[in-house]
Short mmCIF file of C-alpha atoms and ligand atoms in Angstrom, two decimals:
data_model
loop_
_atom_site.label_atom_id
_atom_site.label_comp_id
_atom_site.label_asym_id
_atom_site.label_seq_id
_atom_site.Cartn_x
_atom_site.Cartn_y
_atom_site.Cartn_z
CA MET A 1029 19.57 -16.25 -16.27
CA ILE A 1030 17.02 -13.52 -16.25
CA THR A 1031 16.14 -11.04 -13.58
CA SER A 1032 12.52 -11.29 -12.69
CA THR A 1033 11.04 -7.98 -11.89
CA LEU A 1034 7.89 -5.97 -11.74
CA LYS A 1035 7.60 -2.53 -13.16
CA ILE A 1036 6.49 -0.07 -10.52
CA LEU A 1037 4.01 2.48 -11.73
CA SER A 1038 2.55 3.48 -8.40
CA GLU A 1039 1.76 7.12 -7.75
CA ALA A 1040 2.30 6.53 -4.09
CA ASP A 1041 5.72 5.74 -2.72
CA LYS A 1042 8.30 7.80 -4.52
CA GLU A 1043 11.45 6.44 -3.03
CA ALA A 1044 14.89 7.91 -3.20
CA CYS A 1045 16.45 4.48 -2.89
CA GLU A 1046 17.47 2.58 -5.96
CA LEU A 1047 15.63 -0.69 -6.26
CA VAL A 1048 17.98 -3.58 -6.40
CA LYS A 1049 16.60 -6.56 -8.20
CA VAL A 1050 17.33 -9.75 -6.37
CA SER A 1051 14.86 -12.35 -7.45
CA GLU A 1052 16.39 -14.35 -10.22
CA GLU A 1053 15.28 -17.49 -11.84
CA GLU A 1054 16.50 -19.91 -14.40
CA LEU A 1055 14.67 -19.61 -17.68
CA THR A 1056 14.33 -22.92 -19.38
CA VAL A 1057 13.23 -23.12 -22.98
CA ASP A 1058 10.01 -24.95 -22.22
CA LYS A 1059 8.78 -22.33 -19.74
CA LYS A 1060 6.35 -19.67 -20.84
CA ARG A 1061 7.11 -16.16 -19.80
CA LEU A 1062 4.92 -13.81 -17.78
CA PHE A 1063 5.34 -10.05 -17.48
CA ILE A 1064 3.40 -8.33 -14.67
CA GLU A 1065 2.91 -4.62 -14.30
CA SER A 1066 1.31 -3.24 -11.13
CA TYR A 1067 -0.64 -0.06 -10.51
CA GLY A 1068 -2.24 1.38 -7.38
CA CYS A 1069 -1.69 0.66 -3.71
CA GLN A 1070 0.70 -1.58 -1.82
CA MET A 1071 -1.97 -4.29 -1.63
CA ASN A 1072 -1.91 -4.55 -5.39
CA PHE A 1073 1.88 -4.86 -5.45
CA SER A 1074 1.61 -7.53 -2.81
CA ASP A 1075 -1.07 -9.32 -4.87
CA SER A 1076 1.20 -9.36 -7.92
CA GLU A 1077 3.66 -11.39 -5.85
CA ILE A 1078 0.89 -13.89 -5.15
CA VAL A 1079 0.03 -13.97 -8.85
CA ALA A 1080 3.69 -14.67 -9.70
CA ALA A 1081 3.66 -17.60 -7.24
CA VAL A 1082 0.44 -19.05 -8.66
CA MET A 1083 1.81 -18.77 -12.19
CA ARG A 1084 5.15 -20.27 -11.27
CA ASN A 1085 3.33 -23.34 -9.98
CA ALA A 1086 1.77 -23.54 -13.43
CA ASP A 1087 5.27 -23.52 -14.92
CA PHE A 1088 5.49 -19.90 -15.94
CA ALA A 1089 8.67 -17.89 -15.41
CA THR A 1090 8.43 -14.16 -14.74
CA THR A 1091 10.30 -11.83 -17.03
CA SER A 1092 11.42 -8.24 -16.71
CA SER A 1093 10.69 -7.43 -20.32
CA GLU A 1094 7.41 -7.31 -22.18
CA ASP A 1095 9.39 -8.02 -25.38
CA ASN A 1096 9.85 -11.71 -24.65
CA ALA A 1097 6.61 -12.28 -22.72
CA ASP A 1098 3.97 -14.83 -23.74
CA VAL A 1099 1.52 -13.40 -21.25
CA ILE A 1100 1.19 -9.80 -20.00
CA PHE A 1101 -0.83 -9.03 -16.88
CA LEU A 1102 -1.75 -5.50 -15.83
CA ASN A 1103 -2.71 -5.50 -12.15
CA THR A 1104 -4.92 -2.43 -12.10
CA CYS A 1105 -6.32 0.23 -9.78
CA ALA A 1106 -9.74 1.91 -9.93
CA ILE A 1107 -9.47 4.38 -7.06
CA ARG A 1108 -9.63 7.53 -9.21
CA ASP A 1109 -10.46 8.16 -12.81
CA ASN A 1110 -6.85 8.99 -13.70
CA ALA A 1111 -5.71 5.60 -12.34
CA GLU A 1112 -7.98 3.91 -14.88
CA GLN A 1113 -6.94 6.33 -17.60
CA LYS A 1114 -3.33 5.26 -17.17
CA VAL A 1115 -4.30 1.63 -17.69
CA ARG A 1116 -6.35 2.46 -20.78
CA ASN A 1117 -3.37 4.26 -22.31
CA ARG A 1118 -1.21 1.28 -21.58
CA LEU A 1119 -3.76 -1.07 -23.13
CA GLN A 1120 -3.71 1.01 -26.29
CA TYR A 1121 0.02 0.51 -26.54
CA LEU A 1122 -0.34 -3.22 -25.89
CA ASN A 1123 -2.98 -3.38 -28.60
CA ASN A 1124 -0.31 -2.42 -31.13
CA LEU A 1125 2.09 -4.95 -29.67
CA LYS A 1126 -0.54 -7.66 -30.04
CA LYS A 1127 -1.04 -6.83 -33.69
CA LYS A 1128 2.63 -7.68 -34.23
CA ARG A 1129 2.50 -10.74 -31.94
CA PRO A 1130 -0.97 -12.31 -32.32
CA GLY A 1131 -0.25 -15.16 -29.86
CA LEU A 1132 0.37 -12.72 -27.02
CA ILE A 1133 -2.14 -13.01 -24.16
CA ILE A 1134 -3.18 -9.89 -22.30
CA GLY A 1135 -4.89 -10.06 -18.93
CA VAL A 1136 -6.36 -7.25 -16.84
CA LEU A 1137 -6.30 -8.10 -13.14
CA GLY A 1138 -7.17 -6.24 -9.96
CA CYS A 1139 -9.61 -3.51 -9.09
CA MET A 1140 -10.40 -2.13 -12.53
CA ALA A 1141 -11.08 -5.66 -13.76
CA GLU A 1142 -13.46 -6.20 -10.87
CA ARG A 1143 -15.19 -2.86 -11.37
CA LEU A 1144 -15.78 -3.21 -15.09
CA LYS A 1145 -16.09 -6.99 -15.37
CA THR A 1146 -17.09 -8.12 -18.87
CA LYS A 1147 -17.66 -4.48 -19.90
CA LEU A 1148 -13.89 -4.31 -20.15
CA LEU A 1149 -13.96 -6.92 -22.92
CA ASP A 1150 -16.45 -4.82 -24.86
CA GLU A 1151 -14.43 -1.65 -24.40
CA GLU A 1152 -10.95 -3.06 -24.90
CA LYS A 1153 -11.21 -5.68 -27.59
CA MET A 1154 -7.72 -7.12 -27.36
CA VAL A 1155 -7.99 -8.00 -23.66
CA ASP A 1156 -8.12 -11.80 -23.33
CA ILE A 1157 -8.48 -12.25 -19.57
CA VAL A 1158 -10.38 -10.31 -16.90
CA ALA A 1159 -9.58 -11.48 -13.37
CA GLY A 1160 -10.74 -9.89 -10.10
CA PRO A 1161 -8.63 -9.81 -6.90
CA ASP A 1162 -10.12 -13.02 -5.46
CA SER A 1163 -9.67 -15.16 -8.55
CA TYR A 1164 -5.90 -15.44 -8.81
CA ARG A 1165 -5.76 -19.17 -8.08
CA ASP A 1166 -7.79 -19.59 -11.25
CA LEU A 1167 -5.30 -17.71 -13.47
CA PRO A 1168 -3.58 -20.78 -14.98
CA ARG A 1169 -6.98 -22.06 -16.13
CA LEU A 1170 -7.94 -18.64 -17.46
CA VAL A 1171 -4.70 -18.50 -19.45
CA GLU A 1172 -5.36 -21.97 -20.87
CA GLU A 1173 -8.82 -20.88 -21.91
CA ALA A 1174 -7.44 -17.74 -23.52
CA GLU A 1175 -4.88 -19.83 -25.40
CA THR A 1176 -7.76 -21.53 -27.20
CA GLY A 1177 -8.83 -18.13 -28.49
CA GLN A 1178 -11.71 -17.59 -26.07
CA LYS A 1179 -12.15 -14.69 -23.67
CA ALA A 1180 -11.70 -15.79 -20.04
CA VAL A 1181 -13.33 -14.05 -17.09
CA ASN A 1182 -13.43 -14.64 -13.34
CA VAL A 1183 -14.63 -11.75 -11.20
CA PHE A 1184 -16.10 -13.81 -8.38
CA LEU A 1185 -15.57 -12.13 -5.00
CA SER A 1186 -14.99 -14.49 -2.12
CA ARG A 1187 -15.82 -14.21 1.57
CA GLU A 1188 -12.96 -16.50 2.55
CA GLU A 1189 -10.03 -16.15 0.15
CA THR A 1190 -6.88 -14.81 1.85
CA TYR A 1191 -4.23 -16.71 -0.18
CA ALA A 1192 -2.83 -17.67 3.25
CA ASP A 1193 -1.09 -20.80 1.98
CA ILE A 1194 0.61 -19.15 -1.00
CA SER A 1195 4.24 -18.12 -0.59
CA PRO A 1196 4.56 -14.90 -2.60
CA ILE A 1197 7.43 -14.55 -5.03
CA ARG A 1198 9.16 -11.29 -4.16
CA LEU A 1199 9.30 -9.15 -7.26
CA ASN A 1200 11.42 -6.07 -7.82
CA SER A 1201 12.60 -6.49 -4.27
CA ASN A 1202 15.49 -4.78 -2.53
CA GLY A 1203 15.86 -7.98 -0.49
CA ILE A 1204 15.43 -6.02 2.75
CA THR A 1205 11.81 -4.81 2.97
CA ALA A 1206 8.67 -6.75 2.09
CA TYR A 1207 4.89 -6.45 2.26
CA ILE A 1208 2.68 -9.03 3.91
CA SER A 1209 -1.09 -8.92 3.36
CA ILE A 1210 -2.88 -9.65 6.62
CA MET A 1211 -6.43 -9.12 5.43
CA ARG A 1212 -8.43 -8.46 2.30
CA GLY A 1213 -11.46 -6.38 1.35
CA CYS A 1214 -13.14 -3.62 3.30
CA ASP A 1215 -16.45 -3.39 5.17
CA ASN A 1216 -16.40 0.37 5.62
CA MET A 1217 -18.58 2.23 3.26
CA CYS A 1218 -16.78 5.54 2.83
CA SER A 1219 -19.11 7.16 0.34
CA PHE A 1220 -16.37 8.20 -2.12
CA CYS A 1221 -14.59 4.87 -2.25
CA VAL A 1222 -14.72 2.07 -4.79
CA VAL A 1223 -12.64 -0.43 -2.79
CA PRO A 1224 -15.53 -2.29 -1.07
CA TYR A 1225 -16.90 -3.00 -4.55
CA THR A 1226 -13.62 -4.05 -6.11
CA ARG A 1227 -12.21 -6.06 -3.23
CA GLY A 1228 -15.30 -7.35 -1.48
CA ARG A 1229 -15.94 -8.12 2.16
CA GLU A 1230 -13.32 -7.79 4.82
CA ARG A 1231 -11.62 -11.01 5.91
CA SER A 1232 -8.58 -11.63 8.10
CA ARG A 1233 -5.82 -14.05 7.33
CA ASP A 1234 -4.69 -16.80 9.69
CA PRO A 1235 -2.14 -15.13 12.04
CA PHE A 1236 0.11 -18.19 12.13
CA SER A 1237 0.55 -18.08 8.35
CA ILE A 1238 1.43 -14.38 8.67
CA VAL A 1239 4.05 -15.04 11.35
CA GLU A 1240 5.46 -17.91 9.29
CA GLU A 1241 5.76 -15.70 6.22
CA ALA A 1242 7.55 -13.01 8.25
CA ARG A 1243 9.83 -15.61 9.84
CA LEU A 1244 10.83 -17.00 6.45
CA LEU A 1245 11.52 -13.50 5.15
CA PHE A 1246 13.79 -12.81 8.11
CA ALA A 1247 15.58 -16.10 7.55
CA ASP A 1248 16.11 -14.98 3.93
CA GLY A 1249 17.81 -11.77 5.05
CA TYR A 1250 14.83 -9.40 5.02
CA LYS A 1251 14.85 -6.87 7.86
CA GLU A 1252 11.49 -5.16 7.60
CA VAL A 1253 7.91 -6.28 6.99
CA THR A 1254 4.88 -4.05 6.39
CA LEU A 1255 1.57 -5.62 7.39
CA LEU A 1256 -1.07 -4.58 4.90
CA GLY A 1257 -4.83 -4.15 5.05
CA GLN A 1258 -7.35 -1.46 4.15
CA ASN A 1259 -8.17 -1.15 7.83
CA VAL A 1260 -5.64 -3.07 9.89
CA ASP A 1261 -7.22 -2.07 13.20
CA SER A 1262 -10.24 -4.20 12.46
CA TYR A 1263 -8.09 -7.30 11.91
CA LYS A 1264 -9.84 -10.10 13.73
CA TRP A 1265 -9.16 -13.78 13.39
CA LYS A 1266 -11.15 -16.38 15.16
CA LYS A 1267 -10.82 -20.10 15.33
CA GLU A 1268 -13.83 -21.90 16.72
CA ALA A 1269 -13.24 -24.62 19.30
CA GLU A 1270 -13.26 -28.06 17.76
CA LYS A 1271 -14.65 -31.02 19.65
CA GLY A 1272 -11.93 -32.52 21.83
CA ALA A 1273 -9.36 -30.06 20.46
CA GLU A 1274 -7.96 -26.75 21.70
CA PRO A 1275 -10.32 -24.04 22.94
CA SER A 1276 -11.38 -21.29 20.54
CA GLN A 1277 -8.73 -18.69 19.75
CA MET A 1278 -9.03 -14.99 18.95
CA VAL A 1279 -6.33 -12.70 17.64
CA ASN A 1280 -6.81 -8.95 17.23
CA PHE A 1281 -4.45 -6.49 15.54
CA ALA A 1282 -2.53 -5.53 18.70
CA GLN A 1283 -1.89 -9.22 19.37
CA LEU A 1284 -0.86 -9.88 15.79
CA LEU A 1285 1.59 -6.97 15.92
CA GLU A 1286 3.12 -8.44 19.04
CA MET A 1287 3.39 -11.91 17.49
CA VAL A 1288 5.29 -10.48 14.52
CA ALA A 1289 7.45 -8.17 16.65
CA LEU A 1290 8.55 -11.15 18.76
CA ILE A 1291 10.06 -12.96 15.76
CA HIS A 1292 13.33 -11.06 16.18
CA PRO A 1293 14.36 -7.63 17.52
CA ASP A 1294 16.18 -6.99 14.21
CA LEU A 1295 13.01 -7.46 12.16
CA ARG A 1296 11.31 -4.10 11.84
CA VAL A 1297 7.54 -4.09 11.71
CA ARG A 1298 5.38 -1.49 9.95
CA PHE A 1299 1.70 -1.52 9.09
CA SER A 1300 -0.82 0.30 6.95
CA THR A 1301 -3.60 1.54 6.95
CA SER A 1302 -5.01 2.56 10.33
CA HIS A 1303 -8.59 3.81 10.46
CA PRO A 1304 -9.23 6.63 12.95
CA LYS A 1305 -12.48 5.03 14.09
CA ASP A 1306 -10.84 1.71 14.99
CA ILE A 1307 -7.32 2.35 16.28
CA THR A 1308 -7.03 1.23 19.92
CA ASP A 1309 -4.83 2.14 22.86
CA ASP A 1310 -3.75 -1.51 22.86
CA VAL A 1311 -2.17 -1.01 19.44
CA LEU A 1312 -0.41 2.16 20.61
CA TRP A 1313 0.90 0.48 23.78
CA THR A 1314 2.13 -2.50 21.75
CA MET A 1315 3.98 -0.07 19.46
CA LYS A 1316 5.57 1.53 22.50
CA LYS A 1317 6.51 -1.80 24.06
CA TYR A 1318 8.54 -3.06 21.09
CA GLU A 1319 11.46 -1.07 19.76
CA ASN A 1320 11.23 -2.91 16.43
CA ILE A 1321 7.64 -1.76 15.76
CA CYS A 1322 8.23 1.49 13.91
CA ASN A 1323 7.09 4.74 15.44
CA TYR A 1324 4.98 5.72 12.47
CA ILE A 1325 1.25 5.65 11.73
CA HIS A 1326 -0.49 6.28 8.44
CA PHE A 1327 -3.70 7.82 9.75
CA PRO A 1328 -5.89 9.14 6.92
CA ALA A 1329 -8.22 11.98 7.93
CA GLN A 1330 -9.69 12.66 4.42
CA SER A 1331 -11.12 16.01 5.65
CA GLY A 1332 -10.86 18.32 8.66
CA ASN A 1333 -14.52 19.22 8.71
CA SER A 1334 -17.08 17.22 10.68
CA ARG A 1335 -19.96 17.77 8.27
CA VAL A 1336 -17.88 16.67 5.29
CA LEU A 1337 -16.64 13.65 7.25
CA LYS A 1338 -20.26 12.73 7.89
CA VAL A 1339 -21.14 13.00 4.20
CA MET A 1340 -18.07 10.88 3.48
CA ASN A 1341 -19.42 8.34 5.98
CA ARG A 1342 -16.07 8.14 7.75
CA THR A 1343 -17.97 7.60 11.05
CA TYR A 1344 -15.74 9.93 13.10
CA ASP A 1345 -15.70 13.70 13.38
CA ARG A 1346 -12.98 16.30 13.67
CA GLU A 1347 -12.97 16.16 17.48
CA TRP A 1348 -12.68 12.39 17.57
CA TYR A 1349 -9.79 12.53 15.10
CA ILE A 1350 -7.97 15.20 17.12
CA GLN A 1351 -8.43 13.18 20.31
CA LYS A 1352 -6.84 10.18 18.59
CA ILE A 1353 -3.90 12.31 17.42
CA ASP A 1354 -3.43 13.60 20.98
CA ARG A 1355 -3.51 10.03 22.27
CA ILE A 1356 -0.90 8.91 19.73
CA ARG A 1357 1.40 11.74 20.80
CA GLU A 1358 0.71 11.12 24.49
CA ILE A 1359 1.62 7.44 24.28
CA LEU A 1360 4.26 7.42 21.53
CA GLY A 1361 5.70 10.90 21.88
CA GLU A 1362 5.86 14.02 19.74
CA ASP A 1363 8.25 12.45 17.28
CA CYS A 1364 5.94 9.59 16.28
CA GLY A 1365 5.64 9.92 12.50
CA ILE A 1366 2.08 10.55 11.32
CA SER A 1367 0.89 10.73 7.73
CA THR A 1368 -2.52 11.21 6.17
CA ASP A 1369 -4.64 11.05 3.05
CA MET A 1370 -6.71 14.13 2.18
CA ILE A 1371 -9.41 14.63 -0.44
CA THR A 1372 -10.21 18.13 -1.67
CA GLY A 1373 -13.47 19.23 -3.26
CA PHE A 1374 -15.64 16.37 -2.09
CA CYS A 1375 -19.36 16.81 -2.89
CA THR A 1376 -20.85 19.92 -1.22
CA GLU A 1377 -17.54 20.97 0.42
CA THR A 1378 -17.62 24.76 1.00
CA GLU A 1379 -14.67 27.11 1.14
CA GLU A 1380 -14.99 27.31 4.94
CA GLU A 1381 -15.03 23.54 5.24
CA HIS A 1382 -11.91 23.36 3.10
CA GLN A 1383 -10.30 25.83 5.54
CA ASP A 1384 -11.04 23.28 8.30
CA THR A 1385 -8.90 20.74 6.43
CA LEU A 1386 -6.05 23.26 6.35
CA SER A 1387 -6.49 24.05 10.06
CA LEU A 1388 -6.52 20.34 10.96
CA MET A 1389 -3.24 20.04 9.08
CA GLU A 1390 -1.89 22.99 11.07
CA TYR A 1391 -2.91 21.25 14.28
CA VAL A 1392 -1.37 17.88 13.45
CA LYS A 1393 1.61 18.91 11.32
CA TYR A 1394 1.81 15.67 9.39
CA ASP A 1395 5.17 14.26 8.40
CA TYR A 1396 3.77 13.26 5.05
CA ALA A 1397 0.49 13.32 3.12
CA TYR A 1398 -1.08 11.76 0.06
CA MET A 1399 -3.42 14.39 -1.35
CA PHE A 1400 -6.09 14.04 -4.02
CA ALA A 1401 -8.80 16.02 -5.78
CA TYR A 1402 -12.11 14.17 -5.46
CA SER A 1403 -12.83 11.91 -8.41
CA GLU A 1404 -16.34 10.50 -8.66
CA ARG A 1405 -16.42 6.71 -8.97
CA PRO A 1406 -19.46 5.11 -10.61
CA GLY A 1407 -21.50 2.90 -8.33
CA THR A 1408 -20.26 4.38 -5.04
CA PRO A 1409 -22.76 5.87 -2.54
CA ALA A 1410 -21.47 9.38 -3.36
CA ALA A 1411 -22.01 8.84 -7.09
CA LYS A 1412 -25.51 7.53 -6.47
CA LYS A 1413 -26.71 10.05 -3.91
CA LEU A 1414 -24.60 13.19 -4.06
CA LYS A 1415 -23.88 15.80 -6.64
CA ASP A 1416 -20.23 16.16 -7.68
CA ASP A 1417 -20.78 19.91 -7.41
CA VAL A 1418 -17.37 21.41 -6.70
CA PRO A 1419 -15.97 22.67 -10.02
CA GLU A 1420 -12.79 20.94 -11.20
CA GLU A 1421 -10.72 24.13 -11.00
CA VAL A 1422 -11.85 24.72 -7.39
CA LYS A 1423 -10.92 21.15 -6.42
CA LYS A 1424 -7.49 21.66 -8.03
CA ARG A 1425 -6.92 25.03 -6.36
CA ARG A 1426 -7.85 23.60 -2.96
CA LEU A 1427 -5.54 20.68 -3.65
CA GLN A 1428 -2.67 23.06 -4.38
CA GLU A 1429 -3.33 24.84 -1.06
CA VAL A 1430 -3.28 21.57 0.83
CA ILE A 1431 -0.05 20.54 -0.95
CA ALA A 1432 1.64 23.86 -0.11
CA VAL A 1433 0.76 23.59 3.59
CA GLN A 1434 1.95 19.99 3.68
CA ARG A 1435 5.26 20.84 2.04
CA GLN A 1436 5.88 23.36 4.78
CA HIS A 1437 4.98 20.86 7.50
CA SER A 1438 7.13 18.10 5.99
CA SER A 1439 10.10 20.50 6.14
CA GLU A 1440 9.32 21.51 9.71
CA ARG A 1441 8.97 17.90 10.84
CA ASN A 1442 12.19 16.93 9.06
CA GLU A 1443 14.01 19.85 10.69
CA MET A 1444 13.14 18.31 14.06
CA ALA A 1445 15.60 15.55 13.18
CA LEU A 1446 18.51 17.97 12.58
CA GLY A 1447 21.40 17.32 14.96
CA LYS A 1448 19.80 14.07 16.12
CA ILE A 1449 20.94 10.49 15.65
CA GLN A 1450 18.59 8.25 13.71
CA LYS A 1451 18.60 4.47 13.46
CA VAL A 1452 18.48 3.76 9.74
CA LEU A 1453 17.84 0.46 7.99
CA VAL A 1454 19.87 0.54 4.78
CA GLU A 1455 17.83 -0.42 1.71
CA GLY A 1456 20.48 0.12 -0.96
CA PRO A 1457 22.49 2.73 -2.82
CA SER A 1458 21.04 6.20 -3.12
CA LYS A 1459 19.44 7.00 -6.46
CA ARG A 1460 21.71 9.95 -7.11
CA SER A 1461 25.08 8.51 -6.19
CA ASP A 1462 26.60 5.10 -5.65
CA ALA A 1463 28.87 6.64 -3.02
CA ASP A 1464 25.83 7.16 -0.79
CA LEU A 1465 23.49 4.73 0.89
CA CYS A 1466 19.80 5.19 1.38
CA GLY A 1467 17.46 3.85 4.03
CA ARG A 1468 14.63 4.82 6.34
CA ASN A 1469 14.42 5.80 9.95
CA ASP A 1470 11.77 4.69 12.41
CA GLN A 1471 9.36 7.39 11.21
CA ASN A 1472 9.61 6.17 7.61
CA LYS A 1473 11.70 9.14 6.48
CA VAL A 1474 14.28 8.58 3.78
CA VAL A 1475 17.84 9.10 5.08
CA ILE A 1476 20.90 9.42 2.84
CA PHE A 1477 24.51 9.20 4.03
CA PRO A 1478 28.01 8.36 2.71
CA ARG A 1479 28.50 4.63 2.19
CA GLU A 1480 31.85 4.13 4.00
CA HIS A 1481 31.96 0.44 4.97
CA TYR A 1482 28.22 0.01 5.45
CA LYS A 1483 25.99 -2.16 3.30
CA LYS A 1484 22.43 -3.00 2.45
CA GLY A 1485 20.54 -4.57 5.37
CA ASP A 1486 22.70 -2.92 8.06
CA TYR A 1487 21.20 -0.87 10.84
CA VAL A 1488 23.27 2.31 10.91
CA TYR A 1489 23.15 5.22 13.34
CA VAL A 1490 23.18 8.43 11.33
CA LEU A 1491 23.65 11.95 12.63
CA VAL A 1492 21.37 14.20 10.58
CA THR A 1493 23.08 17.36 9.36
CA GLU A 1494 20.85 18.58 6.52
CA CYS A 1495 17.31 18.09 5.32
CA SER A 1496 14.78 18.95 2.64
CA SER A 1497 11.02 18.43 2.80
CA ALA A 1498 11.56 14.95 1.36
CA THR A 1499 14.87 13.66 2.70
CA LEU A 1500 17.23 13.66 5.67
CA ILE A 1501 20.96 13.80 4.96
CA GLY A 1502 23.67 12.88 7.42
CA LYS A 1503 26.73 10.89 8.36
CA ALA A 1504 27.11 7.54 10.08
CA VAL A 1505 28.29 7.55 13.68
CA GLU A 1506 29.75 4.51 15.36
CA ALA A 1507 27.89 4.47 18.66
CA VAL A 1508 24.84 6.02 20.19
CA LEU A 1509 24.99 7.62 23.60
CA ALA A 1510 22.02 6.63 25.69
N1 LIG B 2664 -8.22 2.15 3.33
C1 LIG B 2664 -7.60 3.40 3.27
C2 LIG B 2664 -7.66 4.05 1.93
C3 LIG B 2664 -7.44 3.31 0.68
S1 LIG B 2664 -7.67 4.25 -0.79
C4 LIG B 2664 -8.29 4.34 4.25
O1 LIG B 2664 -9.39 4.11 4.67
O2 LIG B 2664 -7.72 5.35 4.54
C5 LIG B 2664 -6.37 5.44 -0.65
C6 LIG B 2664 -6.82 6.84 -0.64
O3 LIG B 2664 -7.35 7.24 -1.88
C7 LIG B 2664 -7.93 7.19 0.34
O4 LIG B 2664 -7.47 7.34 1.63
C8 LIG B 2664 -8.48 8.48 -0.22
O5 LIG B 2664 -7.81 9.59 0.29
C9 LIG B 2664 -8.19 8.36 -1.71
N2 LIG B 2664 -9.43 8.16 -2.46
C10 LIG B 2664 -10.28 7.12 -2.38
N3 LIG B 2664 -11.33 7.30 -3.20
C11 LIG B 2664 -11.14 8.49 -3.81
C12 LIG B 2664 -11.89 9.25 -4.75
N4 LIG B 2664 -13.04 8.82 -5.22
N5 LIG B 2664 -11.38 10.45 -5.16
C13 LIG B 2664 -10.20 10.90 -4.68
N6 LIG B 2664 -9.46 10.23 -3.79
C14 LIG B 2664 -9.92 9.04 -3.34
FE1 LIG B 2665 -12.17 2.86 1.07
FE2 LIG B 2665 -13.00 3.68 3.42
FE3 LIG B 2665 -12.44 1.11 3.04
FE4 LIG B 2665 -10.47 2.89 3.10
S1 LIG B 2665 -11.83 2.37 4.80
S2 LIG B 2665 -10.76 1.25 1.63
S3 LIG B 2665 -11.41 4.66 2.16
S4 LIG B 2665 -14.11 2.26 2.09
FE1 LIG B 2666 -6.50 0.94 -6.22
FE2 LIG B 2666 -7.65 -1.31 -5.60
FE3 LIG B 2666 -5.65 -0.41 -4.15
S1 LIG B 2666 -8.67 0.52 -6.30
S2 LIG B 2666 -5.87 1.78 -4.30
S3 LIG B 2666 -5.53 -1.02 -6.24
S4 LIG B 2666 -7.40 -1.53 -3.41
#
C-alpha cells in the first residue's frame, strides 16, 4: 500500500491544521507511478486532482515520493515572477535527478506551461512534456510520445473544456474539505493579470455535474465544499431548448449556490473568488438564507484608489467597492468574514494613491488579506502599455505598510470572536499538538481547542477564550444557547 499525496507548495493558504492523508491505493507491479507537485492557486490544486484521475484511467498510480516515480508533473503558476522562479529552481533539481534516472519523464503543466509554450523546451532542456490547463485529457498520449524520446506539447486552449465528466481523485486530502471547480478561464482583462492568457476564455460547468460531485463527496464523509472560479459571480450556464424536449434552462451563481446548499444542511458551502463588479444581492440573500453557506467572502479590491483601479481595468471604483462592502454588511451582518487581495506599486501609483489603499483597509477592516508587490507579466496589457515605474524598494516598502495594517486588523477582527461561541468544522489534529483539534468557523478562521472526545468531521461549538492575528483558541461547549 502506498499513500497517494500531492506536495503542497502554495504561497496562499497557510493552514494550522495538519493534513491527514486519506487517499490510498494499491500499487501493483505493472502500474507506472506518477508524482504530482502543485503550485499556485486553489484552481491549480483542483486541476491536479483531475490530472490524477485522467492518469489513473491510463493505468498510472499516484505516488507520494519522487524517488520511485516514473513520471513527474509540476503543475505550475505564472501569476508573478517569483512563482515561475520557484518552478525553475525545482526544474534544476529535477535535471540532476534525470541525469541519474534517464528514463524519468518530466512534464510541466498549468499556467507557466501555457504562458511559455515551446519556449519552455528551449529554456529547460530536460522537460519532456508541456501541457496547458485545457489539455489534461491528452496527458496519457503525451506521456506515450515522451516515452519514445520525443518532446510532447499540447497548449491548445479550449472554449468548451470543463472536465465536467471527470471524477477528481482527492489528493493530500483531509477527507473533510474539498474543492470543486465550477468554471474555467477568465474574460476580465485586469491589466496586470496573466490568467486570461494562461487559462483562456471563461466557461461554466454543467450545474448538475457540480451538484453530483458535491453529493458524492458528502456521501464519502466530506463536510465542506469550496466552489472555485476566477470570477464565480459571472457563472452562467445555459442549456438551449431541444426540439420536443424540455424548455431552455439557465442557472446563475446564486441559483447554483442554492442547489449545492440544498444537498444537506451538514454540507458547508464556500466559494471563491467574488469580483466586486459582478457580485449580486441575490448571492448575498442566498448566503443569508442558508445556514450552511459560510458567512465569508473573498472580495479582492487590488487598490483603494479609483484612478489606479481604472488603470488596472478593474471596472469599478473606490465608491462602488465601498457600496458593495456596505451592502454585504447590511445583508449578512458585521461579522461576515471579508478578505481581499491587494497589489502595491502598480504602474504609476503615487504615494497618495497608496495611502488610499491603506484608508480603504481602515474602512473595511478585512479579516484576512493576500498582499503582493506588483510583478510585471510579459504579454499583459500593463506590460504592453504601461511603464513599470515604481522602484522595487518602494513597492516593497508599501507592501510592508499594507501588511502591518492588515496584521492589526486581523487581530481586531479576531478579538471580536472573544467570549463568543463558534461553530467549528473539525479538519484534524492541530499542527502543534495531537491533544488539540483544529478546524474553521463560518468566517474561515482557524480555531484550535482541546480534543476531548471530538473527532475529525464533527461540528463542534467552541467558546473562544484567546486569539492571535492568525488563530482563535478556545474550548468545546456542549450546547449553544439561542
Ligand atoms: N480572479 C481573482 C484573482 C486571481 S490571481 C480576482 O480577480 O481577484 C490572485 C491575485 O494575484 C490577484 O487578486 C492579484 O492580487 C494578484 N496578482 C495578479 N497578477 C499580479 C501581478 N502581476 N503582480 C502582483 N500580483 C498579482
Ligand atoms: Fe486576473 Fe482579473 Fe481575471 Fe482575476 S478577474 S483572474 S485578476 S483578469
Ligand atoms: Fe497561478 Fe494560474 Fe492560478 S497563474 S494563480 S495557477 S490561475
